[in-house]
CSV table of C-alpha atoms in Angstrom, one decimal:
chain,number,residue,atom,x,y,z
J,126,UNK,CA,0.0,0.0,0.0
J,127,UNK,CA,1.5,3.3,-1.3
J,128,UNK,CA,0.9,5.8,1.9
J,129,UNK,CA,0.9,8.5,-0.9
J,130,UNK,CA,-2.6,7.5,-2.6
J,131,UNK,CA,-4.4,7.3,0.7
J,132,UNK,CA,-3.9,11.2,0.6
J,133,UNK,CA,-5.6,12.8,3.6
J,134,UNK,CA,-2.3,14.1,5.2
J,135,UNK,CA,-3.1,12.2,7.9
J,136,UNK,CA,-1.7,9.4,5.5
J,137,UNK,CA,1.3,9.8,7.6
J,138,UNK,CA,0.0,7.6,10.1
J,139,UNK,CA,-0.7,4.9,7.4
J,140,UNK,CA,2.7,4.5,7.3
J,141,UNK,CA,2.9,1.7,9.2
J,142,UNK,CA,0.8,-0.6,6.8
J,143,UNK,CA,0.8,-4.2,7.9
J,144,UNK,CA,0.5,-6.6,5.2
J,145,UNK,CA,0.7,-10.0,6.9
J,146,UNK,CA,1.3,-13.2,4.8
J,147,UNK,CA,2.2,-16.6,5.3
J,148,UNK,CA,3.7,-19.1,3.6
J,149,UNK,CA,2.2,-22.4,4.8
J,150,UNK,CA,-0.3,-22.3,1.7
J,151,UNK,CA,-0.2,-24.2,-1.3
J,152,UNK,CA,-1.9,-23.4,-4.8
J,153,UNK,CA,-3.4,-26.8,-5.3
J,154,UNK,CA,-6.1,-25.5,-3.5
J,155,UNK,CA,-6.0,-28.1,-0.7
J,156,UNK,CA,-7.1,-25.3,1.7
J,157,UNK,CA,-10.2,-25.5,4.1
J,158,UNK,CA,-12.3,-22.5,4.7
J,159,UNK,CA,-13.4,-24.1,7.8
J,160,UNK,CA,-12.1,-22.8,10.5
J,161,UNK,CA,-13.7,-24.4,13.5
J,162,UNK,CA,-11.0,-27.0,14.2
J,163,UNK,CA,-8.0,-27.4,16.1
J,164,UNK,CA,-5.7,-23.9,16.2
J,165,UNK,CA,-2.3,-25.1,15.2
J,166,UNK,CA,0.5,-25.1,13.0
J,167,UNK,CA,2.9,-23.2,11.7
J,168,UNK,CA,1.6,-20.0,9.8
J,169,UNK,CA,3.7,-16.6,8.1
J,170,UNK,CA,2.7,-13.8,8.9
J,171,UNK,CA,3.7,-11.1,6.6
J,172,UNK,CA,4.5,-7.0,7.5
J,173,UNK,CA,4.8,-4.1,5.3
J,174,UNK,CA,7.6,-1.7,6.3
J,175,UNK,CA,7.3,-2.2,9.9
J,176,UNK,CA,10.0,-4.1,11.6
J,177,UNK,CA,11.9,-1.2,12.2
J,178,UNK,CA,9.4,0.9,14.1
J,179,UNK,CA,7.4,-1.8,15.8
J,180,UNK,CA,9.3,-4.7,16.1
J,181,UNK,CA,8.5,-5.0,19.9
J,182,UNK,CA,5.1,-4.8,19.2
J,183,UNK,CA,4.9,-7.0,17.2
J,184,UNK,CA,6.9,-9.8,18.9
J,185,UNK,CA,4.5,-9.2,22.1
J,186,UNK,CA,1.9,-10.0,19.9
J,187,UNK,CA,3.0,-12.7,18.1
J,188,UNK,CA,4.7,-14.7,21.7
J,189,UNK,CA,0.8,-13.5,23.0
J,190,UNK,CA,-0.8,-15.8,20.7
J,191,UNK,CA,1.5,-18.8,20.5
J,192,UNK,CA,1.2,-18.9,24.8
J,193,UNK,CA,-2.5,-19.1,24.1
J,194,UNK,CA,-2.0,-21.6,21.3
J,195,UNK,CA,1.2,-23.3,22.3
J,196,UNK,CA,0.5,-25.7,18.9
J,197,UNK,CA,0.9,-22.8,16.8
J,198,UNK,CA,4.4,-21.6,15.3
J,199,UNK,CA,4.5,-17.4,13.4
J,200,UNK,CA,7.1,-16.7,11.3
J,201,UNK,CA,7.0,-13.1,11.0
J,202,UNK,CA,8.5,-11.8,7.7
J,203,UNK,CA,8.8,-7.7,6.9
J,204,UNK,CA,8.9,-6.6,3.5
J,205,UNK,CA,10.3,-3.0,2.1
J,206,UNK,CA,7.1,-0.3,1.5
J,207,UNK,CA,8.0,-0.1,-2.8
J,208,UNK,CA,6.6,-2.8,-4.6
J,209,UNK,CA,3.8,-4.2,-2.2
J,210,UNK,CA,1.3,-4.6,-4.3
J,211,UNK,CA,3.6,-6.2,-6.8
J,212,UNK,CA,4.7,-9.0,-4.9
J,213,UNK,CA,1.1,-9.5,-4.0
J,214,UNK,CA,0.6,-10.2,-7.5
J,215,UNK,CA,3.8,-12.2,-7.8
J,216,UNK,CA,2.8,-14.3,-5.0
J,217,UNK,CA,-1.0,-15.1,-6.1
J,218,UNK,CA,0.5,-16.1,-9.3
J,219,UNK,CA,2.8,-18.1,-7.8
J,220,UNK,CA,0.9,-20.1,-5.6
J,221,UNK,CA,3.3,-18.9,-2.6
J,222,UNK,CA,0.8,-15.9,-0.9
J,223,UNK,CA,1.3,-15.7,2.8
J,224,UNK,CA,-1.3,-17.5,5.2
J,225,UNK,CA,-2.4,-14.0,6.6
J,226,UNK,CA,-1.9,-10.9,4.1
J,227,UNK,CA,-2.3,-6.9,5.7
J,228,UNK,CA,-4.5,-5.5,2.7
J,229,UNK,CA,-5.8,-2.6,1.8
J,230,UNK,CA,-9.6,-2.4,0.1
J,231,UNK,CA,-8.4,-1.9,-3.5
J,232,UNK,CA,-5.6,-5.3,-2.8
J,233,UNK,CA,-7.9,-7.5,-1.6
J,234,UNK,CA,-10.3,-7.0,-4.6
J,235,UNK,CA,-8.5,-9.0,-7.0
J,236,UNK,CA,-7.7,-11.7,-4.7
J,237,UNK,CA,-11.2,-12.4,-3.7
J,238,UNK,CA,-12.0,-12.2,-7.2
J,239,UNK,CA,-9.8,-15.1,-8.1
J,240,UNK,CA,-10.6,-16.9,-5.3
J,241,UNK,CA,-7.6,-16.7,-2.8
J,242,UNK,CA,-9.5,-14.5,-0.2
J,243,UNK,CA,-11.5,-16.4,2.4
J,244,UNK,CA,-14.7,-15.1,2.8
J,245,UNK,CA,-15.2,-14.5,6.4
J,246,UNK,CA,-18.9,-14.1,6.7
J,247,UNK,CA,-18.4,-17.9,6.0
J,248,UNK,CA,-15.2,-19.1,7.8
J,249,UNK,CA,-15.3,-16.2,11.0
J,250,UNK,CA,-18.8,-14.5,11.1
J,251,UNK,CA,-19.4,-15.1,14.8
J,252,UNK,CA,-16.6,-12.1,15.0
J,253,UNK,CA,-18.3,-10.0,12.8
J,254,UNK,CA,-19.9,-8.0,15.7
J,255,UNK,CA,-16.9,-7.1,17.4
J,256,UNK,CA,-16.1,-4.7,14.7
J,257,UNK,CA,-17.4,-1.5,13.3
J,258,UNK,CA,-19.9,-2.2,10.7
J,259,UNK,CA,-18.5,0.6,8.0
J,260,UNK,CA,-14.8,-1.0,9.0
J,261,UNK,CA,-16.6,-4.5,8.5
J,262,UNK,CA,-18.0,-3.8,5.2
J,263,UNK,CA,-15.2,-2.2,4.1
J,264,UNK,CA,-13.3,-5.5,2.5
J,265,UNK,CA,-16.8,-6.3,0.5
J,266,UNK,CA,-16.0,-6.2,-3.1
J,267,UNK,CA,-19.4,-5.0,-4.9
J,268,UNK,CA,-20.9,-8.1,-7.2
J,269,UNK,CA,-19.6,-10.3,-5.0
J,270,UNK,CA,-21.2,-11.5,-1.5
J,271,UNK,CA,-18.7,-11.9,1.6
J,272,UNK,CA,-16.6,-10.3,3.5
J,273,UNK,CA,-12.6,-10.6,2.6
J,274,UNK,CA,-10.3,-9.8,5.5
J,275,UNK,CA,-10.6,-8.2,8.8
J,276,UNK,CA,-11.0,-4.5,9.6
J,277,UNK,CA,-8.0,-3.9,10.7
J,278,UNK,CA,-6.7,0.5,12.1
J,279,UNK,CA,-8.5,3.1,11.0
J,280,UNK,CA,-7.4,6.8,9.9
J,281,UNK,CA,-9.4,10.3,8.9
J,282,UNK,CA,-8.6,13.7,10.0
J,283,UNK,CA,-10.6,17.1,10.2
J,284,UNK,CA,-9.7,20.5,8.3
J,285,UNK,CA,-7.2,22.9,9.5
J,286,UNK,CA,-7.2,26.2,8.9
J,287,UNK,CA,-5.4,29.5,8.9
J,288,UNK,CA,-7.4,31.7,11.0
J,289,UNK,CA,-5.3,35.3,9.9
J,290,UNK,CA,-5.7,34.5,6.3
J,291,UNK,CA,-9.5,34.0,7.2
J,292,UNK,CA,-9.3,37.3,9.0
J,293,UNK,CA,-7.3,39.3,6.4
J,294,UNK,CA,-10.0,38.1,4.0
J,295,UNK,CA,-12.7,40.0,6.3
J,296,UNK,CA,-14.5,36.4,7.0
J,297,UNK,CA,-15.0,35.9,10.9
J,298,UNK,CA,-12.3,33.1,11.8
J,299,UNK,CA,-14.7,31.0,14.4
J,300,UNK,CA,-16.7,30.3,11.5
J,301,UNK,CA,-15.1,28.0,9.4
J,302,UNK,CA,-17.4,26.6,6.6
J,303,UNK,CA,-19.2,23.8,7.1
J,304,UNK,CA,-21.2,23.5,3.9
J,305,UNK,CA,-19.6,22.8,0.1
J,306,UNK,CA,-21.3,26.5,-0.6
J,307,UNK,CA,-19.6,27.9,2.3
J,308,UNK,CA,-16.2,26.8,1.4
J,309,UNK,CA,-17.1,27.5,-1.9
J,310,UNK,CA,-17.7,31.2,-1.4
J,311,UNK,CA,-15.3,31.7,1.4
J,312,UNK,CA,-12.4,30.5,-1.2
J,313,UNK,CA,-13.6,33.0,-3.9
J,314,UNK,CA,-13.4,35.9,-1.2
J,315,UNK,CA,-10.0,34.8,0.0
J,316,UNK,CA,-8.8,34.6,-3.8
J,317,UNK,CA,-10.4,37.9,-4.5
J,318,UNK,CA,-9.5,40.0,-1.0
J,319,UNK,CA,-5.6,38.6,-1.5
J,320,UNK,CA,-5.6,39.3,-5.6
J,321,UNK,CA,-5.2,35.7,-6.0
J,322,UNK,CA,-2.4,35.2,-4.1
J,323,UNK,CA,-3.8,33.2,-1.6
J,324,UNK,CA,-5.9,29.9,-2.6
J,325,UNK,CA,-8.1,27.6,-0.3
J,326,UNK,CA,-7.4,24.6,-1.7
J,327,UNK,CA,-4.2,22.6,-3.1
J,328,UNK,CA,-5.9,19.5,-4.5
J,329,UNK,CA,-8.3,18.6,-7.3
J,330,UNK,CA,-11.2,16.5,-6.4
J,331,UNK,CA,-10.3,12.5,-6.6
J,332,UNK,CA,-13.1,10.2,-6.4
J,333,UNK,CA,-13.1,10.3,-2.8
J,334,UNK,CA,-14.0,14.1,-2.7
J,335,UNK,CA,-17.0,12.9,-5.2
J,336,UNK,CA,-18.2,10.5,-2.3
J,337,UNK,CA,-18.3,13.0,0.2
J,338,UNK,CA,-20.4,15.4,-2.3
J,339,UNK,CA,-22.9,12.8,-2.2
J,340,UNK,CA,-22.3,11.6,-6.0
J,341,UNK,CA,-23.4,7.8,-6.8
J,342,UNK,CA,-19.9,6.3,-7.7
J,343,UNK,CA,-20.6,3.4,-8.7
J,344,UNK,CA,-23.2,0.9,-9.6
J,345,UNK,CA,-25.6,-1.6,-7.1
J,346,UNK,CA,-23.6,-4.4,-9.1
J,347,UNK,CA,-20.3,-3.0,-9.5
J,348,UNK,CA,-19.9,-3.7,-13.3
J,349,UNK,CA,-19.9,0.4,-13.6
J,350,UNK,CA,-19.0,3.5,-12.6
J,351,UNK,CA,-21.2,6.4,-12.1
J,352,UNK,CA,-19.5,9.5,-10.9
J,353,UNK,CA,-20.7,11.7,-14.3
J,354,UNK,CA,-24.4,12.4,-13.0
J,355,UNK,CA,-25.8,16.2,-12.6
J,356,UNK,CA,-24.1,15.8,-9.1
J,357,UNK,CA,-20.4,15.4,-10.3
J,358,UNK,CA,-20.8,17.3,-13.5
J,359,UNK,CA,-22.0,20.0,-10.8
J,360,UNK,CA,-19.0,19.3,-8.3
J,361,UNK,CA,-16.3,19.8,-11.4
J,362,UNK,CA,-17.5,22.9,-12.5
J,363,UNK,CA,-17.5,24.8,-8.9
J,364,UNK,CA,-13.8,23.4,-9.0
J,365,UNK,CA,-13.6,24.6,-12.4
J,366,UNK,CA,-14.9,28.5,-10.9
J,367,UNK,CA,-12.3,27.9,-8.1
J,368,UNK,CA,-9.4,27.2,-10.8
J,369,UNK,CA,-10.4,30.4,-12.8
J,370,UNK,CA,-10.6,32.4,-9.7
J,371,UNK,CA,-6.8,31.3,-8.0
J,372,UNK,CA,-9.2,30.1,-5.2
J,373,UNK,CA,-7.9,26.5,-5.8
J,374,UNK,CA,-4.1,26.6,-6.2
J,375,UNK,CA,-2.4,26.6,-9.8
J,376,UNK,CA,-0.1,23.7,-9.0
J,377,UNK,CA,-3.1,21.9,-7.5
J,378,UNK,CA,-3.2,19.9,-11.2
J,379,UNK,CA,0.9,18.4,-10.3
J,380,UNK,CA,0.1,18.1,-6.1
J,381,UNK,CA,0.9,15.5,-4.1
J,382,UNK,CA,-0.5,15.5,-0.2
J,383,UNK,CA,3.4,16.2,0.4
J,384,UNK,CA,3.4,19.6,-1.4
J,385,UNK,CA,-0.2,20.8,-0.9
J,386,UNK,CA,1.0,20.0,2.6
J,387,UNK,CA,4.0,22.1,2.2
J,388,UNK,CA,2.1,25.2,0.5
J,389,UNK,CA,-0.9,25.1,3.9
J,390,UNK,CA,3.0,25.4,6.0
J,391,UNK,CA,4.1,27.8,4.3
J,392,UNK,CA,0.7,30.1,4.6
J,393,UNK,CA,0.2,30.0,0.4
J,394,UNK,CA,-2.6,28.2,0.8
J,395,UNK,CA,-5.7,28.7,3.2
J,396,UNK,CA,-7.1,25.0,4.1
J,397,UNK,CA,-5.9,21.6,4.0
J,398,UNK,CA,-7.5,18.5,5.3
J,399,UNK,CA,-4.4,16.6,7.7
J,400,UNK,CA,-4.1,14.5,11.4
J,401,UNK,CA,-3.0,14.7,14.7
J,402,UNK,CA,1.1,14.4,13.6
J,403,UNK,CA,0.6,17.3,11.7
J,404,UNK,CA,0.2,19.6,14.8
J,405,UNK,CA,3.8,18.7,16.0
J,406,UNK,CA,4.5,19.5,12.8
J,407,UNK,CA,3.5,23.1,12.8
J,408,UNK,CA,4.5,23.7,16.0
J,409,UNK,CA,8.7,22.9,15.1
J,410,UNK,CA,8.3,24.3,11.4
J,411,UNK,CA,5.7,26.9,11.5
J,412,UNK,CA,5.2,28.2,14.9
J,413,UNK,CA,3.3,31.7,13.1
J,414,UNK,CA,1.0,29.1,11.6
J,415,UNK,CA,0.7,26.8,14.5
J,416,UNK,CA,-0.7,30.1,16.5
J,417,UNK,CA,-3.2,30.6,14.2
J,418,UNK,CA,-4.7,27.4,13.6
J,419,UNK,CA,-8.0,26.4,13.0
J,420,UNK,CA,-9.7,23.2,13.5
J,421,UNK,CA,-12.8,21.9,11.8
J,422,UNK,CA,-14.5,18.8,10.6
J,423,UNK,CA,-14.4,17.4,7.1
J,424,UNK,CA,-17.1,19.1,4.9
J,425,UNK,CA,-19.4,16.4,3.7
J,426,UNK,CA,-22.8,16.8,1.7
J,427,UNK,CA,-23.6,12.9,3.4
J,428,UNK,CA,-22.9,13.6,6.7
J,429,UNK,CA,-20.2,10.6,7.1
J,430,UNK,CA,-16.8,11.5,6.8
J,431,UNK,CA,-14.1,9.4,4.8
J,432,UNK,CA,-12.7,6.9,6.8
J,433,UNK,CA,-8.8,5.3,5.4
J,434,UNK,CA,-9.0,1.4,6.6
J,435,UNK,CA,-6.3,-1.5,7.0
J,436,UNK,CA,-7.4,-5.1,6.8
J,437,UNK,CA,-5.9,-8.7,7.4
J,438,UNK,CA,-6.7,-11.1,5.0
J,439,UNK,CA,-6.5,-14.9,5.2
J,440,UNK,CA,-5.6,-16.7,2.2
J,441,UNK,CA,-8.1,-19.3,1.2
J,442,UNK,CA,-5.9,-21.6,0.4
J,443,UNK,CA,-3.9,-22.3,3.8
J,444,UNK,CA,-3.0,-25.8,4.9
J,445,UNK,CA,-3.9,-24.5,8.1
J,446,UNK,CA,-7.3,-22.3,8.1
J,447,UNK,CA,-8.1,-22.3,11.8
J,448,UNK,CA,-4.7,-20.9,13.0
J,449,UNK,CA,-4.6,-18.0,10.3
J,450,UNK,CA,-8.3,-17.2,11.3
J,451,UNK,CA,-7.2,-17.1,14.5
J,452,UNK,CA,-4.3,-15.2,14.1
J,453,UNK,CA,-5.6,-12.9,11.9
J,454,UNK,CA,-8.6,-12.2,14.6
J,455,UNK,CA,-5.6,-11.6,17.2
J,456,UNK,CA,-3.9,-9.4,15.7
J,457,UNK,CA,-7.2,-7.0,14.9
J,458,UNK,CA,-8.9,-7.7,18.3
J,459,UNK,CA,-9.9,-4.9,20.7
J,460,UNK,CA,-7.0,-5.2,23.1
J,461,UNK,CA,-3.9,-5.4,20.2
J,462,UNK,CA,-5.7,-2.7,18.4
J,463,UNK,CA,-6.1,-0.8,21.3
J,464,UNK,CA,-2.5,-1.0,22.7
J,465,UNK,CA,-1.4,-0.5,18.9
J,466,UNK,CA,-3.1,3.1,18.6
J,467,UNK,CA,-1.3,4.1,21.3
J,468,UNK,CA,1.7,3.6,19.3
J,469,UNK,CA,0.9,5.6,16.2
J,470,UNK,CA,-1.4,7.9,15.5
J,471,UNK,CA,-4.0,5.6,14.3
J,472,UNK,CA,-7.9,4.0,15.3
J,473,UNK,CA,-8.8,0.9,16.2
J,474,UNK,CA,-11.9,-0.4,13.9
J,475,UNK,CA,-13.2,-2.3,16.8
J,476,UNK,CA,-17.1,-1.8,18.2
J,477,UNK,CA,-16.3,0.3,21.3
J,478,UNK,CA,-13.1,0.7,21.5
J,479,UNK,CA,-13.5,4.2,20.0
J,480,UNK,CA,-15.5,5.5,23.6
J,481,UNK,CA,-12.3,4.9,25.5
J,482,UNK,CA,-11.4,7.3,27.5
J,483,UNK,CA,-7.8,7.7,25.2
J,484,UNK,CA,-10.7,9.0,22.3
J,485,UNK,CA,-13.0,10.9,24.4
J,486,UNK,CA,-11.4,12.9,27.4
J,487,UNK,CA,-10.1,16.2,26.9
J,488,UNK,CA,-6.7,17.1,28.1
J,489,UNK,CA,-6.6,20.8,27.1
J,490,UNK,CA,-4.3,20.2,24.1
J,491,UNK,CA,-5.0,20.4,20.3
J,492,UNK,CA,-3.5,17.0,19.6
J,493,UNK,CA,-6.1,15.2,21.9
J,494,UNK,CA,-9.1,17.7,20.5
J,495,UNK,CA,-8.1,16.4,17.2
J,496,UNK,CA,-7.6,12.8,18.1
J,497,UNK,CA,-11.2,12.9,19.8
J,498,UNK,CA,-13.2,14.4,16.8
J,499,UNK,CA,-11.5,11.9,14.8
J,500,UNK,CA,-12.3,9.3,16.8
J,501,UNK,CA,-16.0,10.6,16.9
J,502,UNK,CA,-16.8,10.7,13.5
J,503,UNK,CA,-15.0,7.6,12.9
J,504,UNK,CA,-18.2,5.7,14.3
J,505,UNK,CA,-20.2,6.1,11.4
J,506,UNK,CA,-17.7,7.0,8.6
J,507,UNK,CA,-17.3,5.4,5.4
J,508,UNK,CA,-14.2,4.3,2.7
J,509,UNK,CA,-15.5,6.1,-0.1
J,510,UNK,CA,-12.6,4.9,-2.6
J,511,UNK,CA,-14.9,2.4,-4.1
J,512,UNK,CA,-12.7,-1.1,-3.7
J,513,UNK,CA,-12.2,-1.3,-7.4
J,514,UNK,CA,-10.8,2.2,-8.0
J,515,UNK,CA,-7.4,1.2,-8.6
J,516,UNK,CA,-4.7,2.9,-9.4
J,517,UNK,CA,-4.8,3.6,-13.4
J,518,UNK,CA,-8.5,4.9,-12.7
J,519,UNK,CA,-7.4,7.3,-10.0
J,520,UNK,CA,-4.5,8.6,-13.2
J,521,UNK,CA,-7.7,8.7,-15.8
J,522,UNK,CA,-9.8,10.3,-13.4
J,523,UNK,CA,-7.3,13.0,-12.5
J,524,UNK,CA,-6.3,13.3,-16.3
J,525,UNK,CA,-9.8,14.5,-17.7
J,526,UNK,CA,-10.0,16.4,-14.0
J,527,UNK,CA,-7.3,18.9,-15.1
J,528,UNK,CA,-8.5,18.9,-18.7
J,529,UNK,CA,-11.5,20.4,-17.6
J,530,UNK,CA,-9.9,22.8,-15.3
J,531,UNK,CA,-7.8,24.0,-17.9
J,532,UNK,CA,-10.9,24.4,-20.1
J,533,UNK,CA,-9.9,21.7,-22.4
J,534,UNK,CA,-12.8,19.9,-22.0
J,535,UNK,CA,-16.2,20.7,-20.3
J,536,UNK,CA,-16.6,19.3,-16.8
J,537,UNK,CA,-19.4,17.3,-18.5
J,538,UNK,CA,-17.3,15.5,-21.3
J,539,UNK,CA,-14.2,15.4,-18.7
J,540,UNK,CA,-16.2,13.3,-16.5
J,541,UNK,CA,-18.0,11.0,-19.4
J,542,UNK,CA,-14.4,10.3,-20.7
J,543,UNK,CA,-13.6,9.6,-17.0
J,544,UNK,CA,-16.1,7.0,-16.8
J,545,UNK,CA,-15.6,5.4,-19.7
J,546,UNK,CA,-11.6,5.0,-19.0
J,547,UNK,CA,-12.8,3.7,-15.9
J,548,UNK,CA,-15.2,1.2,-17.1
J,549,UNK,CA,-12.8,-0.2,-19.6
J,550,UNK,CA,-10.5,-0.9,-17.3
J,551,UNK,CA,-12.4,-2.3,-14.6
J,552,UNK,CA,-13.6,-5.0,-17.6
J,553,UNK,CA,-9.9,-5.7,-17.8
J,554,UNK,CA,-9.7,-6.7,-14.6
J,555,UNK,CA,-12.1,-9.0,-15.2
C-alpha cells in the first residue's frame, strides 16, 4: 500500500501498513475454509515496512498468541514499502501468498476475485460484531457476496485552517465553513481579498471528494461507474470556478498530499485537510502558523466522513485455516488494536473501543481535540474509494480532471471520458 494515494495528510499515520502473509499455503487448492478446528500449525505472517518501528510490538503479539496456542508456530517476515502490491501479485501467481496478508480495500479486490481471499462471513462471522460495521463492510467487493479480511486501524482527520488568512479576507475566523457553498464562497473571497495570491485549496477533487459530495460512484452491481451524474458534473464545475478564480491553487493539477501540505505550512494556501502528527508538525516548522490554527470537521454533503481502513486477510488456500483465522482475529482484536493506537497515531476499527477514555477525554491540548473528533466521526464514517478504484483509474480520473480545469474539456465531457476510461479498465480486470 503506497501511503501517498491514501492522501488525507493524515496518511502519515498509514505508514505503518501491515501486510501479513504466510507461507504455509499451497496453490493446489488443498485449503479449508473451515475454520472451527483445532488452532495449530505453523503460519507466516507477513508485514509491510514495519520491523523497524514496531518490532517489539509486534513480537509481544505474536509470543501472545502462541502462549494461548502453544501448537501454533508465526514466522513473522517484513517486506520493504515499494513494490507491495507487486509482490502480491507475484505471489497469487505463484501459488506462494502468505497464510495471513495486511491488505488494503483496492488489494484485496482482486484476490477475492480469483478466489484466494477467504470469505469470512463464511469461515469467521461469529466475530463479525466485534467490529465496526462501516470497517466490516469495508473489504466487501461489490458483485460479490462476503466479506474478505478483517477490519484492521483506522485513519481520517478534520480540516485545519489558517485563521489570519481568514481574518485578512474580512471572513470571521470562528466560523469555518461547514457546507460545500460555504467553502465554496469563502475561497472566492479569500482569492479575491488577496488578488489571487492566496488559494483555499491545493488538491483537485479524486473520487473520494466525489463521495463526500454525495455523487453515486458506482453501480448496485459494480460492473460500472457512475461519478458523471448532474451531481459530479456540478462538483467539477465549482472546482472549475475555483481554478479560474486562483481560489484553488495553480499547481493543484501536479500536487501531491506532500506539497499541498508544504504550501498550507508555508501560509500559500488557506485549508488543507491533515491529522493529529501534523500539529507537531506546525508547532517545530511553522510556529506563526501553529498560533493561528483552526480546526474543523471534514465538509461532507452525506454527513459521514471518509474513513482510510487497513485489513488482514486470510488466504483461502492455507493448509492450516483455523490458525490463520485465528491469528488474523488476534492481531485486529480490541486489546492489540487498542495498545497499537497508542503507538501511532492511528484507530482501532473495533465496536467500542472508539468510547475509551484515550478517544474521548479532553486534556486541554490540540492534539487530543483532534484525536477525539476523529475518533467521533469515525463511528459512522465510510471508505468512499470504491474497492475497485485502482490505481490507473485514479490517473484517468485525474487526467480528464485537469482537462476540464484547464478548459480543455467541459466538466461534463471530462467526466464522461472519465467513466468510460474507468469502465474499460475495470472490464480488464475481469
Amino acid at each position: 500500500m503506497r501511503i501517498s494515494r491514501r492522501a488525507l495528510a493524515a496518511a502519515a499515520t498509514v505508514a505503518v501498513l501491515l501486510p501479513l502473509s504466510a507461507c504455509g499455503s499451497g496453490s493446489d487448492g488443498s485449503g479449508s475454509t473451515d475454520a472451527s478446528g483445532k488452532v495449530e500449525g505453523d503460519i507466516t505472517f507477513q508485514t509491510w515496512n514495519l520491523r523497524a518501528n514496531f518490532k517489539s510490538y509486534f513480537e509481544g503479539v505474536i509470543a501472545d498468541f502462541e502462549k494461548k496456542y502453544p501448537d501454533t508456530h508465526v514466522k513473522w517476515v517484513d517486506q520493504p514499502a515499494e513494490g507491495y502490491a507487486d509482490k502480491i501479485s507475484a505471489d497469487a501467481a505463484g501459488g506462494t501468498l502468505p497464510d495471513v496478508v495486511n491488505v488494503s480495500p483496492d488489494l484485496v479486490a482482486p484476490l477475492a476475485k480469483a478466489g484466494l481471499a477467504l470469505d469470512l462471513d463464511k469461515s469467521a462471522a461469529q466475530y463479525k460484531k466485534e467490529y465496526l460495521d462501516g470497517a466490516w463492510a469495508s473489504h466487501q467487493i461489490p458483485g460479490m457476496t462476503g466479506t474478505y479480511a478483517f477490519p484492521w486501524y483506522l485513519n481520517t482527520g478534520p480540516l485545519f485552517y489558517n485563521k489570519s488568512l481568514f481574518k485578512e479576507a474580512g471572513l470571521d475566523a470562528s466560523k469555518p465553513p461547514t457546507t460545500y457553498d460555504e467553502l465554496f464562497a469563502d475561497a472566492l473571497q479569500l482569492a479575491k481579498k488577496s488578488d489571487g495570491k492566496v488559494a483555499t485549496l491545493a488538491n483537485v477533487p479524486t473520487v473520494e471528494d466525489f463521495g463526500r459530495y454525495g455523487v453515486e460512484l458506482m453501480n448496485k452491481e459494480g460492473t460500472a461507474f457512475a461519478f458523471n451524474d448532474a451531481k459530479g458534473v456540478e462538483l467539477l464545475t465549482k472546482y472549475k470556478e475555483l481554478y479560474d478564480a486562483k481560489a484553488l491553487d495553480p499547481q493543484a493539477l501536479t500536487a501531491t498530499p506532500e506539497s499541498s501540505g508544504k504550501k498550507f505550512l508555508t501560509e500559500a494556501v488557506a485549508m488543507n485537510p491533515g491529522s493529529a502528527l501534523d500539529l507537531g508538525n506546525f508547532k517545530k516548522q511553522a510556529p506563526n502558523l501553529y498560533k493561528n490554527i483552526g480546526i474543523t470537521d471534514q465538509i461532507t454533503s452525506t454527513g459521514k466522513v471518509n474513513m482510510y481502513v487497513m485489513g488482514v486477510m486470510v488466504n483461502s488456500r492455507t493448509k492450516h485455516t483455523p490458525a490463520s483465522v485465528a491469528f488474523a482475529h488476534f492481531v485486529t482484536d480490541a486489546q492489540n488494536q487498542m495498545s497499537f493506537a497508542k503507538k501511532v497515531a492511528i484507530f482501532p476499527s473495533t465496536a467500542g473501543s472508539l468510547d475509551d477514555p484515550y478517544f474521548t477525554k479532553e486534556d486541554g491540548t490540540d492534539e487530543t481535540r483532534v484525536r477525539i473528533a476523529a475518533a467521533k466521526s469515525l463511528k459512522n464514517a465510510v471508505n468512499y474509494t470504491p474497492v475497485l478504484f485502482s490505481e490507473q483509474m485514479k490517473t484517468a480520473l485525474r487526467n480528464e480532471v485537469a482537462k476540464a480545469l484547464q478548459g480543455k474539456e467541459s466538466p461534463k465531457t471530462a467526466l464522461d471520458n472519465a467513466v468510460k476510461a474507468c469502465d474499460t479498465l475495470l472490464k480488464q480486470q475481469g
